[in-house]
Amino acid sequence: MSENSVLEMVNKGLFLPLMEEFYTIQGEGFHKGTAAYFIRVGGCDVGCHWCDVKESWNAETHPPTDIDHIVENAAKYSDTIVVTGGEPLTWDMGPLTEKLKARNLKTHIETSGAYILTGTWDWICLSPKKKKLPVGRIYDEAHELKVIVYNKHDLIFAEEQAAQTNKDCILYLQPEWSIREKVTPIIVEYVMKNPKWKVSLQTHKYLNIP
Ligand code: SF4
């Protein structure tokens, strides 16, 4: 296939720049502790300075991969598929999720919401970032809001974001990993004073799994 044809397939969401895929335990948020197959798609221009997957940012460093191949692999391992990144909504998620749903797989996404929501999802984890705020209807669709806390101002940001979500959206505050020892006590105190929030920890990192 020529380079132009591949690019066209990526633009249509029929190929995706695949960074990695792995079967593991979901470590964060509502589904923590549950086995799931992760598809990490390359490409993100949000630019969080504390990002722990900076290698994902440049989509060109990740091979454009046929979504049929991705779905085939995923179906071998789990009935729950988590699409993450990078920022998966950089790409049209419609074709991938259509094929996952055709196999009766549950589709979960972890997104900053910086781009228009595409795809059909059983679970949407919205993790908004100050540098590129969510767009469109995603606040109405999100099942959980997960705000990463790096400093105290992030708690104000968290409240601003929560005010825009739907009434059933579950609210999480999660310490940024590299400064977890400093920020976790701040979150704990805040959640006890504001119990509509819950604490989310990156338990996969404590378990030393991907
Ligand atoms: S949105 Fe996610 S992948 Fe993109 S820079 Fe921020 S933390 Fe990294």
PDB file of C-alpha atoms and ligand atoms in Angstrom:
ATOM      1  CA  MET A   1       0.000   0.000   0.000  1.00  0.00           C
ATOM      2  CA  SER A   2       1.367   3.448  -0.902  1.00  0.00           C
ATOM      3  CA  GLU A   3       2.155   6.012   1.793  1.00  0.00           C
ATOM      4  CA  ASN A   4      -0.784   8.167   0.652  1.00  0.00           C
ATOM      5  CA  SER A   5      -3.198   5.241   0.821  1.00  0.00           C
ATOM      6  CA  VAL A   6      -2.032   4.443   4.364  1.00  0.00           C
ATOM      7  CA  LEU A   7      -2.537   8.071   5.395  1.00  0.00           C
ATOM      8  CA  GLU A   8      -6.003   8.000   3.889  1.00  0.00           C
ATOM      9  CA  MET A   9      -6.818   4.848   5.896  1.00  0.00           C
ATOM     10  CA  VAL A  10      -5.546   6.534   9.083  1.00  0.00           C
ATOM     11  CA  ASN A  11      -7.670   9.605   8.356  1.00  0.00           C
ATOM     12  CA  LYS A  12     -10.713   7.347   8.017  1.00  0.00           C
ATOM     13  CA  GLY A  13      -9.917   5.519  11.272  1.00  0.00           C
ATOM     14  CA  LEU A  14      -9.403   2.226   9.417  1.00  0.00           C
ATOM     15  CA  PHE A  15      -5.734   2.171  10.370  1.00  0.00           C
ATOM     16  CA  LEU A  16      -4.491   3.578  13.689  1.00  0.00           C
ATOM     17  CA  PRO A  17      -0.960   4.437  14.849  1.00  0.00           C
ATOM     18  CA  LEU A  18      -0.573   1.623  17.354  1.00  0.00           C
ATOM     19  CA  MET A  19       1.916   2.323  20.128  1.00  0.00           C
ATOM     20  CA  GLU A  20       1.316  -0.800  22.196  1.00  0.00           C
ATOM     21  CA  GLU A  21      -1.357  -3.275  23.196  1.00  0.00           C
ATOM     22  CA  PHE A  22      -1.387  -5.403  26.310  1.00  0.00           C
ATOM     23  CA  TYR A  23      -3.578  -7.439  28.607  1.00  0.00           C
ATOM     24  CA  THR A  24      -3.413  -6.231  32.193  1.00  0.00           C
ATOM     25  CA  ILE A  25      -5.458  -4.997  35.138  1.00  0.00           C
ATOM     26  CA  GLN A  26      -7.165  -1.609  34.876  1.00  0.00           C
ATOM     27  CA  GLY A  27      -5.456   0.305  37.652  1.00  0.00           C
ATOM     28  CA  GLU A  28      -7.464   3.518  37.825  1.00  0.00           C
ATOM     29  CA  GLY A  29     -10.954   4.870  38.322  1.00  0.00           C
ATOM     30  CA  PHE A  30     -14.239   2.971  38.529  1.00  0.00           C
ATOM     31  CA  HIS A  31     -13.016  -0.259  36.897  1.00  0.00           C
ATOM     32  CA  LYS A  32      -9.784  -0.559  38.877  1.00  0.00           C
ATOM     33  CA  GLY A  33      -8.877  -4.145  39.625  1.00  0.00           C
ATOM     34  CA  THR A  34     -10.621  -5.477  36.515  1.00  0.00           C
ATOM     35  CA  ALA A  35      -8.723  -7.352  33.812  1.00  0.00           C
ATOM     36  CA  ALA A  36      -8.831  -5.571  30.459  1.00  0.00           C
ATOM     37  CA  TYR A  37      -7.020  -5.399  27.145  1.00  0.00           C
ATOM     38  CA  PHE A  38      -5.426  -2.018  26.494  1.00  0.00           C
ATOM     39  CA  ILE A  39      -4.920  -0.493  23.071  1.00  0.00           C
ATOM     40  CA  ARG A  40      -2.611   2.506  23.259  1.00  0.00           C
ATOM     41  CA  VAL A  41      -2.941   4.721  20.217  1.00  0.00           C
ATOM     42  CA  GLY A  42      -0.176   7.185  19.353  1.00  0.00           C
ATOM     43  CA  GLY A  43      -0.710  10.894  18.764  1.00  0.00           C
ATOM     44  CA  CYS A  44      -1.360  13.686  21.265  1.00  0.00           C
ATOM     45  CA  ASP A  45      -0.791  17.432  21.083  1.00  0.00           C
ATOM     46  CA  VAL A  46      -2.228  18.380  24.483  1.00  0.00           C
ATOM     47  CA  GLY A  47       1.255  18.736  25.967  1.00  0.00           C
ATOM     48  CA  CYS A  48       0.868  18.048  29.728  1.00  0.00           C
ATOM     49  CA  HIS A  49       4.307  18.729  31.224  1.00  0.00           C
ATOM     50  CA  TRP A  50       3.976  15.790  33.649  1.00  0.00           C
ATOM     51  CA  CYS A  51       2.782  13.333  30.969  1.00  0.00           C
ATOM     52  CA  ASP A  52       4.117   9.828  31.650  1.00  0.00           C
ATOM     53  CA  VAL A  53       3.691   8.646  28.033  1.00  0.00           C
ATOM     54  CA  LYS A  54       5.473  11.389  26.109  1.00  0.00           C
ATOM     55  CA  GLU A  55       6.665   8.723  23.643  1.00  0.00           C
ATOM     56  CA  SER A  56       3.051   8.544  22.478  1.00  0.00           C
ATOM     57  CA  TRP A  57       2.901  12.161  21.316  1.00  0.00           C
ATOM     58  CA  ASN A  58       4.393  11.800  17.835  1.00  0.00           C
ATOM     59  CA  ALA A  59       1.989   9.589  15.885  1.00  0.00           C
ATOM     60  CA  GLU A  60       4.542   9.135  13.116  1.00  0.00           C
ATOM     61  CA  THR A  61       6.722   7.015  15.374  1.00  0.00           C
ATOM     62  CA  HIS A  62       3.964   4.395  15.741  1.00  0.00           C
ATOM     63  CA  PRO A  63       3.101   2.012  12.913  1.00  0.00           C
ATOM     64  CA  PRO A  64      -0.235   2.581  11.142  1.00  0.00           C
ATOM     65  CA  THR A  65      -2.025  -0.665  11.945  1.00  0.00           C
ATOM     66  CA  ASP A  66      -5.125  -2.187  10.374  1.00  0.00           C
ATOM     67  CA  ILE A  67      -7.970  -2.050  12.912  1.00  0.00           C
ATOM     68  CA  ASP A  68      -9.042  -5.591  11.862  1.00  0.00           C
ATOM     69  CA  HIS A  69      -5.684  -6.782  13.151  1.00  0.00           C
ATOM     70  CA  ILE A  70      -6.074  -4.764  16.384  1.00  0.00           C
ATOM     71  CA  VAL A  71      -9.568  -6.157  17.019  1.00  0.00           C
ATOM     72  CA  GLU A  72      -8.469  -9.721  16.255  1.00  0.00           C
ATOM     73  CA  ASN A  73      -5.698  -9.487  18.852  1.00  0.00           C
ATOM     74  CA  ALA A  74      -7.898  -7.811  21.472  1.00  0.00           C
ATOM     75  CA  ALA A  75     -10.669 -10.413  21.181  1.00  0.00           C
ATOM     76  CA  LYS A  76      -8.218 -13.186  22.093  1.00  0.00           C
ATOM     77  CA  TYR A  77      -7.606 -11.769  25.552  1.00  0.00           C
ATOM     78  CA  SER A  78     -10.580 -10.006  27.090  1.00  0.00           C
ATOM     79  CA  ASP A  79     -14.181  -8.914  26.692  1.00  0.00           C
ATOM     80  CA  THR A  80     -13.237  -5.454  27.975  1.00  0.00           C
ATOM     81  CA  ILE A  81     -11.148  -3.242  25.744  1.00  0.00           C
ATOM     82  CA  VAL A  82      -9.690   0.044  26.979  1.00  0.00           C
ATOM     83  CA  VAL A  83      -8.609   2.475  24.273  1.00  0.00           C
ATOM     84  CA  THR A  84      -6.075   4.953  25.568  1.00  0.00           C
ATOM     85  CA  GLY A  85      -3.193   7.057  24.323  1.00  0.00           C
ATOM     86  CA  GLY A  86      -1.869   9.495  23.564  1.00  0.00           C
ATOM     87  CA  GLU A  87      -5.181  11.109  22.831  1.00  0.00           C
ATOM     88  CA  PRO A  88      -7.336   8.509  21.045  1.00  0.00           C
ATOM     89  CA  LEU A  89      -9.833  11.127  19.865  1.00  0.00           C
ATOM     90  CA  THR A  90      -7.119  12.534  17.613  1.00  0.00           C
ATOM     91  CA  TRP A  91      -8.500   9.817  15.302  1.00  0.00           C
ATOM     92  CA  ASP A  92     -11.959   8.707  14.218  1.00  0.00           C
ATOM     93  CA  MET A  93     -12.854   5.984  16.710  1.00  0.00           C
ATOM     94  CA  GLY A  94     -16.049   5.047  14.830  1.00  0.00           C
ATOM     95  CA  PRO A  95     -14.663   2.166  12.750  1.00  0.00           C
ATOM     96  CA  LEU A  96     -12.628   0.615  15.594  1.00  0.00           C
ATOM     97  CA  THR A  97     -15.495   0.632  18.089  1.00  0.00           C
ATOM     98  CA  GLU A  98     -17.934  -0.645  15.456  1.00  0.00           C
ATOM     99  CA  LYS A  99     -15.727  -3.674  14.943  1.00  0.00           C
ATOM    100  CA  LEU A 100     -15.189  -4.197  18.672  1.00  0.00           C
ATOM    101  CA  LYS A 101     -18.939  -4.021  19.298  1.00  0.00           C
ATOM    102  CA  ALA A 102     -19.558  -6.460  16.431  1.00  0.00           C
ATOM    103  CA  ARG A 103     -17.491  -8.942  18.475  1.00  0.00           C
ATOM    104  CA  ASN A 104     -19.560  -8.193  21.604  1.00  0.00           C
ATOM    105  CA  LEU A 105     -16.621  -6.560  23.319  1.00  0.00           C
ATOM    106  CA  LYS A 106     -17.079  -3.791  25.865  1.00  0.00           C
ATOM    107  CA  THR A 107     -15.504  -0.546  24.740  1.00  0.00           C
ATOM    108  CA  HIS A 108     -13.905   1.846  27.223  1.00  0.00           C
ATOM    109  CA  ILE A 109     -12.024   5.034  26.400  1.00  0.00           C
ATOM    110  CA  GLU A 110      -9.663   7.213  28.397  1.00  0.00           C
ATOM    111  CA  THR A 111      -9.571  10.677  26.892  1.00  0.00           C
ATOM    112  CA  SER A 112      -8.821  14.306  27.615  1.00  0.00           C
ATOM    113  CA  GLY A 113     -11.839  15.168  25.462  1.00  0.00           C
ATOM    114  CA  ALA A 114      -9.720  17.672  23.546  1.00  0.00           C
ATOM    115  CA  TYR A 115     -11.280  16.531  20.272  1.00  0.00           C
ATOM    116  CA  ILE A 116     -14.842  15.692  19.238  1.00  0.00           C
ATOM    117  CA  LEU A 117     -16.063  12.410  20.658  1.00  0.00           C
ATOM    118  CA  THR A 118     -16.294   9.684  18.032  1.00  0.00           C
ATOM    119  CA  GLY A 119     -17.052   5.996  18.485  1.00  0.00           C
ATOM    120  CA  THR A 120     -19.535   3.949  20.498  1.00  0.00           C
ATOM    121  CA  TRP A 121     -18.516   3.530  24.107  1.00  0.00           C
ATOM    122  CA  ASP A 122     -19.716   1.516  27.090  1.00  0.00           C
ATOM    123  CA  TRP A 123     -17.538   3.590  29.396  1.00  0.00           C
ATOM    124  CA  ILE A 124     -16.049   7.040  28.946  1.00  0.00           C
ATOM    125  CA  CYS A 125     -13.379   8.232  31.336  1.00  0.00           C
ATOM    126  CA  LEU A 126     -12.933  11.960  30.786  1.00  0.00           C
ATOM    127  CA  SER A 127      -9.641  13.264  32.117  1.00  0.00           C
ATOM    128  CA  PRO A 128      -9.655  16.947  31.170  1.00  0.00           C
ATOM    129  CA  LYS A 129      -6.448  18.913  30.828  1.00  0.00           C
ATOM    130  CA  LYS A 130      -6.040  22.662  31.376  1.00  0.00           C
ATOM    131  CA  LYS A 131      -3.888  23.070  28.266  1.00  0.00           C
ATOM    132  CA  LYS A 132      -6.638  21.907  25.890  1.00  0.00           C
ATOM    133  CA  LEU A 133     -10.097  21.792  27.380  1.00  0.00           C
ATOM    134  CA  PRO A 134     -12.744  19.248  26.418  1.00  0.00           C
ATOM    135  CA  VAL A 135     -14.986  20.079  23.482  1.00  0.00           C
ATOM    136  CA  GLY A 136     -18.504  19.144  22.421  1.00  0.00           C
ATOM    137  CA  ARG A 137     -20.938  16.839  24.185  1.00  0.00           C
ATOM    138  CA  ILE A 138     -18.434  14.770  26.141  1.00  0.00           C
ATOM    139  CA  TYR A 139     -19.405  16.250  29.529  1.00  0.00           C
ATOM    140  CA  ASP A 140     -22.910  14.854  28.945  1.00  0.00           C
ATOM    141  CA  GLU A 141     -21.583  11.455  27.928  1.00  0.00           C
ATOM    142  CA  ALA A 142     -18.792  10.871  30.463  1.00  0.00           C
ATOM    143  CA  HIS A 143     -19.289   8.085  33.013  1.00  0.00           C
ATOM    144  CA  GLU A 144     -16.362   9.214  35.123  1.00  0.00           C
ATOM    145  CA  LEU A 145     -14.392  12.422  35.454  1.00  0.00           C
ATOM    146  CA  LYS A 146     -10.799  11.871  36.495  1.00  0.00           C
ATOM    147  CA  VAL A 147      -8.805  14.976  37.321  1.00  0.00           C
ATOM    148  CA  ILE A 148      -5.073  14.574  37.799  1.00  0.00           C
ATOM    149  CA  VAL A 149      -3.887  16.671  40.711  1.00  0.00           C
ATOM    150  CA  TYR A 150      -0.416  18.165  40.472  1.00  0.00           C
ATOM    151  CA  ASN A 151      -0.982  21.243  42.639  1.00  0.00           C
ATOM    152  CA  LYS A 152      -3.704  22.894  44.731  1.00  0.00           C
ATOM    153  CA  HIS A 153      -5.022  24.900  41.803  1.00  0.00           C
ATOM    154  CA  ASP A 154      -5.994  21.610  40.170  1.00  0.00           C
ATOM    155  CA  LEU A 155      -8.703  21.257  42.828  1.00  0.00           C
ATOM    156  CA  ILE A 156     -10.297  24.494  41.590  1.00  0.00           C
ATOM    157  CA  PHE A 157      -9.998  23.221  38.028  1.00  0.00           C
ATOM    158  CA  ALA A 158     -11.591  19.939  39.152  1.00  0.00           C
ATOM    159  CA  GLU A 159     -14.631  21.752  40.532  1.00  0.00           C
ATOM    160  CA  GLU A 160     -14.990  23.817  37.332  1.00  0.00           C
ATOM    161  CA  GLN A 161     -14.910  20.624  35.304  1.00  0.00           C
ATOM    162  CA  ALA A 162     -17.286  18.736  37.602  1.00  0.00           C
ATOM    163  CA  ALA A 163     -19.831  21.562  37.282  1.00  0.00           C
ATOM    164  CA  GLN A 164     -20.088  20.765  33.571  1.00  0.00           C
ATOM    165  CA  THR A 165     -20.607  17.020  33.847  1.00  0.00           C
ATOM    166  CA  ASN A 166     -23.876  15.092  33.876  1.00  0.00           C
ATOM    167  CA  LYS A 167     -25.474  14.197  37.229  1.00  0.00           C
ATOM    168  CA  ASP A 168     -24.449  10.506  37.099  1.00  0.00           C
ATOM    169  CA  CYS A 169     -20.793  11.162  36.355  1.00  0.00           C
ATOM    170  CA  ILE A 170     -18.522   9.721  39.066  1.00  0.00           C
ATOM    171  CA  LEU A 171     -15.897  12.193  40.226  1.00  0.00           C
ATOM    172  CA  TYR A 172     -12.291  11.179  40.883  1.00  0.00           C
ATOM    173  CA  LEU A 173      -9.183  13.033  41.993  1.00  0.00           C
ATOM    174  CA  GLN A 174      -5.947  11.233  41.208  1.00  0.00           C
ATOM    175  CA  PRO A 175      -2.465  12.243  42.355  1.00  0.00           C
ATOM    176  CA  GLU A 176       0.073  12.832  39.615  1.00  0.00           C
ATOM    177  CA  TRP A 177       2.406   9.885  40.104  1.00  0.00           C
ATOM    178  CA  SER A 178       5.768  11.660  40.281  1.00  0.00           C
ATOM    179  CA  ILE A 179       4.657  13.808  43.229  1.00  0.00           C
ATOM    180  CA  ARG A 180       2.159  11.415  44.805  1.00  0.00           C
ATOM    181  CA  GLU A 181       3.728  11.611  48.254  1.00  0.00           C
ATOM    182  CA  LYS A 182       3.226  15.375  48.367  1.00  0.00           C
ATOM    183  CA  VAL A 183      -0.173  15.586  46.748  1.00  0.00           C
ATOM    184  CA  THR A 184      -1.995  12.494  48.104  1.00  0.00           C
ATOM    185  CA  PRO A 185      -2.522  13.976  51.603  1.00  0.00           C
ATOM    186  CA  ILE A 186      -3.995  17.120  49.974  1.00  0.00           C
ATOM    187  CA  ILE A 187      -6.435  14.973  47.990  1.00  0.00           C
ATOM    188  CA  VAL A 188      -7.355  12.859  51.016  1.00  0.00           C
ATOM    189  CA  GLU A 189      -8.178  15.935  53.057  1.00  0.00           C
ATOM    190  CA  TYR A 190     -10.150  17.471  50.169  1.00  0.00           C
ATOM    191  CA  VAL A 191     -12.224  14.326  49.570  1.00  0.00           C
ATOM    192  CA  MET A 192     -13.108  14.057  53.260  1.00  0.00           C
ATOM    193  CA  LYS A 193     -14.351  17.652  53.163  1.00  0.00           C
ATOM    194  CA  ASN A 194     -16.023  17.223  49.757  1.00  0.00           C
ATOM    195  CA  PRO A 195     -17.306  13.638  49.662  1.00  0.00           C
ATOM    196  CA  LYS A 196     -18.854  13.901  46.200  1.00  0.00           C
ATOM    197  CA  TRP A 197     -15.278  13.209  45.080  1.00  0.00           C
ATOM    198  CA  LYS A 198     -13.456   9.872  45.357  1.00  0.00           C
ATOM    199  CA  VAL A 199      -9.727   9.144  45.404  1.00  0.00           C
ATOM    200  CA  SER A 200      -8.296   7.295  42.395  1.00  0.00           C
ATOM    201  CA  LEU A 201      -4.822   5.797  42.633  1.00  0.00           C
ATOM    202  CA  GLN A 202      -2.706   4.364  39.848  1.00  0.00           C
ATOM    203  CA  THR A 203      -2.837   0.931  41.462  1.00  0.00           C
ATOM    204  CA  HIS A 204      -1.174  -0.741  38.449  1.00  0.00           C
ATOM    205  CA  LYS A 205       1.981   1.203  39.292  1.00  0.00           C
ATOM    206  CA  TYR A 206       1.876  -0.082  42.892  1.00  0.00           C
ATOM    207  CA  LEU A 207       1.339  -3.589  41.458  1.00  0.00           C
ATOM    208  CA  ASN A 208       4.265  -3.034  39.099  1.00  0.00           C
ATOM    209  CA  ILE A 209       2.267  -4.008  36.021  1.00  0.00           C
ATOM    210  CA  PRO A 210       1.720  -2.033  32.787  1.00  0.00           C
TER     211      PRO A 210
HETATM  212  S1  SF4 B   1      -3.455  14.307  27.316  1.00  0.00           S
HETATM  213 FE1  SF4 B   1      -2.606  12.415  28.159  1.00  0.00          FE
HETATM  214  S2  SF4 B   1      -1.160  11.654  26.580  1.00  0.00           S
HETATM  215 FE2  SF4 B   1      -1.631  13.791  26.083  1.00  0.00          FE
HETATM  216  S3  SF4 B   1       0.021  14.972  27.066  1.00  0.00           S
HETATM  217 FE3  SF4 B   1      -1.681  14.915  28.539  1.00  0.00          FE
HETATM  218  S4  SF4 B   1      -1.283  13.110  29.839  1.00  0.00           S
HETATM  219 FE4  SF4 B   1       0.017  12.914  27.983  1.00  0.00          FE
END
